[in-house]
Amino acid sequence: AWASLSFPTVNRWGKCSAIPDEGEWGLRQSRCLSVGLEVLQRKLNTLVGAGPGALVSSAHASWAPFELLDLGIVTMEFRPAPHLASMVAVMHFAKTSLDQVVTGDFSEEEFFSARSHLVHVMRRAVASREFWQDALMNLHFPELCPKTTRMFENVPEEYSSISKPEVLAALQYAFGGWRERVVEVVGIT
């Protein structure tokens, strides 16, 4: 069995046809949203385990921040622990975790841990060929994709300068009202 929650949200540039365009959004806000998503992933990880108290054997949160489409997609996926007959507890925990993150109900420690992890990931990423290939993709569509090469200068340092209030503002803009847009799927494999 498995379960999934998905909802439309902003793309890399803050656009989404399902959300009123009410603010300034740039790559920094996208990076803030990535930190918020890492906080959510860490909350979901508390569900995972192998023992009798575990709710799921795996949990994953992702944001697909499309560059050329007018929306992004957030997906949370779960595989229940074998002893569970129902996904009700899992879905409740997932929704509660998402609400907590969107409302800023997470500690400074959770924030710093998530941000530090992304700084480390970015330090490794900027040394890879794949990072730069992705960075250069769509530069030839300035009317559709406002990306510039300057956006990729000092990426790890920019992540390390992100504050919790910035993360909260990005989360509230991009994920606020998610309950009205969510699609829930539970299946058996």
Coordinates of C-alpha atoms in Angstrom, one line a residue:
A1 CA 0.0 0.0 0.0
W2 CA 1.0 3.6 -0.4
A3 CA -0.4 7.1 0.0
S4 CA 0.2 10.4 -1.6
L5 CA -0.8 14.0 -1.0
S6 CA -0.2 16.5 -3.9
F7 CA -1.2 20.1 -4.5
P8 CA -0.3 22.8 -7.0
T9 CA 2.0 25.6 -5.8
V10 CA 4.4 28.1 -7.3
N11 CA 6.9 27.4 -9.9
R12 CA 10.6 28.4 -9.6
W13 CA 9.6 32.1 -10.3
G14 CA 6.6 32.3 -7.9
K15 CA 3.9 31.8 -10.5
C16 CA 0.9 29.5 -10.1
S17 CA -2.5 29.8 -11.8
A18 CA -4.1 28.5 -8.5
I19 CA -2.6 31.2 -6.3
P20 CA -3.2 34.9 -6.6
D21 CA -0.1 36.8 -7.6
E22 CA 0.4 38.9 -4.6
G23 CA 4.1 39.4 -4.0
E24 CA 7.7 39.7 -5.0
W25 CA 9.3 36.3 -5.8
G26 CA 12.7 35.5 -7.0
L27 CA 15.2 32.7 -6.8
R28 CA 16.0 33.6 -3.1
Q29 CA 12.3 32.9 -2.2
S30 CA 12.6 29.6 -4.1
R31 CA 15.7 28.8 -2.0
C32 CA 13.7 29.8 1.2
L33 CA 11.0 27.4 0.1
S34 CA 13.6 24.6 -0.3
V35 CA 14.7 25.1 3.3
G36 CA 11.0 24.9 4.4
L37 CA 10.6 21.7 2.5
E38 CA 13.7 20.3 4.1
V39 CA 12.1 21.1 7.5
L40 CA 8.9 19.3 6.4
Q41 CA 11.0 16.3 5.2
R42 CA 12.7 16.1 8.6
K43 CA 9.3 16.1 10.4
L44 CA 8.1 13.3 8.0
N45 CA 11.2 11.3 8.8
T46 CA 9.9 10.9 12.4
L47 CA 7.2 8.7 10.9
V48 CA 9.7 6.3 9.5
G49 CA 10.8 3.1 11.3
A50 CA 10.9 -0.6 11.3
G51 CA 9.5 -1.4 14.8
P52 CA 5.9 -1.9 15.9
G53 CA 5.4 1.8 16.7
A54 CA 6.4 3.0 13.2
L55 CA 3.7 4.4 11.0
V56 CA 5.5 4.1 7.6
S57 CA 8.5 2.4 6.1
S58 CA 9.3 5.5 3.9
A59 CA 8.2 9.1 3.7
H60 CA 9.2 11.7 1.1
A61 CA 8.3 15.3 0.4
S62 CA 9.2 17.0 -2.8
W63 CA 8.6 20.2 -4.8
A64 CA 8.8 20.2 -8.5
P65 CA 9.5 23.9 -9.3
F66 CA 9.0 23.9 -13.0
E67 CA 10.7 26.8 -14.8
L68 CA 8.6 27.0 -17.9
L69 CA 5.2 26.0 -16.6
D70 CA 3.0 28.4 -14.6
L71 CA 2.9 26.1 -11.6
G72 CA 4.9 23.8 -9.4
I73 CA 3.8 20.6 -7.6
V74 CA 4.3 19.5 -4.0
T75 CA 4.1 15.8 -3.4
M76 CA 4.3 13.9 -0.1
E77 CA 4.5 10.1 -0.5
F78 CA 4.3 7.3 2.1
R79 CA 4.6 3.6 2.3
P80 CA 2.8 2.3 5.4
A81 CA 4.5 0.0 7.9
P82 CA 3.3 -3.6 7.3
H83 CA 1.3 -3.8 10.6
L84 CA -1.0 -0.9 9.6
A85 CA -4.4 -1.7 8.2
S86 CA -5.3 2.0 7.7
M87 CA -3.6 5.1 6.4
V88 CA -5.7 7.4 8.5
A89 CA -3.0 8.0 11.2
V90 CA -0.3 8.5 8.5
M91 CA -2.4 11.0 6.5
H92 CA -3.3 12.9 9.8
F93 CA 0.3 13.1 10.8
A94 CA 1.3 14.3 7.3
K95 CA -1.3 17.0 7.2
T96 CA -0.5 18.1 10.7
S97 CA 3.2 18.3 9.9
L98 CA 2.5 20.4 6.8
D99 CA 0.3 22.7 8.8
Q100 CA 3.0 23.1 11.4
V101 CA 5.6 24.0 8.9
V102 CA 3.4 26.5 7.0
T103 CA 2.4 28.2 10.3
G104 CA 6.0 28.3 11.5
D105 CA 5.5 25.8 14.3
F106 CA 9.0 24.5 14.1
S107 CA 12.0 25.2 16.3
E108 CA 15.1 27.2 15.6
E109 CA 17.0 24.0 15.9
E110 CA 14.9 22.4 13.2
F111 CA 15.4 25.4 11.0
F112 CA 19.2 25.6 11.4
S113 CA 19.5 21.8 10.9
A114 CA 17.6 22.0 7.6
R115 CA 19.4 25.1 6.4
S116 CA 22.8 23.6 7.3
H117 CA 22.0 20.4 5.4
L118 CA 21.2 22.4 2.3
V119 CA 24.3 24.5 2.6
H120 CA 26.4 21.3 2.7
V121 CA 24.4 19.9 -0.3
M122 CA 25.0 23.1 -2.3
R123 CA 28.7 23.1 -1.5
R124 CA 29.0 19.6 -3.1
A125 CA 26.6 20.4 -5.9
V126 CA 28.4 23.5 -7.2
A127 CA 31.4 21.4 -7.8
S128 CA 29.4 19.1 -10.1
R129 CA 28.9 19.3 -13.9
E130 CA 25.2 18.4 -13.4
F131 CA 24.6 21.5 -11.3
W132 CA 26.0 23.8 -14.0
Q133 CA 24.2 22.0 -16.8
D134 CA 21.0 22.5 -15.0
A135 CA 21.9 26.2 -14.2
L136 CA 22.4 26.9 -17.9
M137 CA 19.3 25.2 -19.0
N138 CA 16.6 27.5 -20.4
L139 CA 18.8 30.6 -20.4
H140 CA 17.9 31.1 -24.0
F141 CA 14.2 31.7 -23.1
P142 CA 14.4 35.0 -21.2
E143 CA 10.7 35.8 -21.9
L144 CA 9.7 32.6 -20.2
C145 CA 12.5 32.0 -17.7
P146 CA 14.0 35.0 -15.9
K147 CA 17.1 33.0 -15.0
T148 CA 20.6 34.6 -15.3
T149 CA 24.0 33.3 -14.6
R150 CA 24.4 35.8 -11.7
M151 CA 21.8 33.8 -9.8
F152 CA 24.3 31.0 -9.4
E153 CA 27.1 33.0 -7.8
N154 CA 27.8 32.1 -4.1
V155 CA 24.9 29.7 -3.8
P156 CA 26.0 28.0 -0.6
E157 CA 26.6 31.4 1.0
E158 CA 23.2 32.6 0.0
Y159 CA 21.6 29.5 1.6
S160 CA 23.5 30.2 4.8
S161 CA 22.1 33.7 5.0
I162 CA 18.5 32.7 4.8
S163 CA 16.5 33.5 7.9
K164 CA 13.5 31.7 9.5
P165 CA 11.2 34.7 8.8
E166 CA 12.1 34.5 5.1
V167 CA 11.4 30.8 5.1
L168 CA 8.0 31.3 6.8
A169 CA 7.0 34.0 4.3
A170 CA 7.9 31.8 1.4
L171 CA 6.0 28.8 2.9
Q172 CA 2.9 30.9 3.6
Y173 CA 2.8 32.4 0.2
A174 CA 3.5 29.1 -1.7
F175 CA 1.7 26.6 0.6
G176 CA -1.0 28.7 2.2
G177 CA -4.4 27.4 1.4
W178 CA -3.0 24.0 0.4
R179 CA -6.0 22.2 1.9
E180 CA -8.3 23.7 -0.8
R181 CA -6.0 22.4 -3.6
V182 CA -4.9 19.0 -2.2
V183 CA -5.4 15.7 -3.9
E184 CA -5.1 12.6 -1.7
V185 CA -4.5 9.1 -3.2
V186 CA -4.3 5.8 -1.3
G187 CA -3.5 2.7 -3.2
I188 CA -2.6 -0.9 -2.8
T189 CA 0.3 -2.4 -4.7

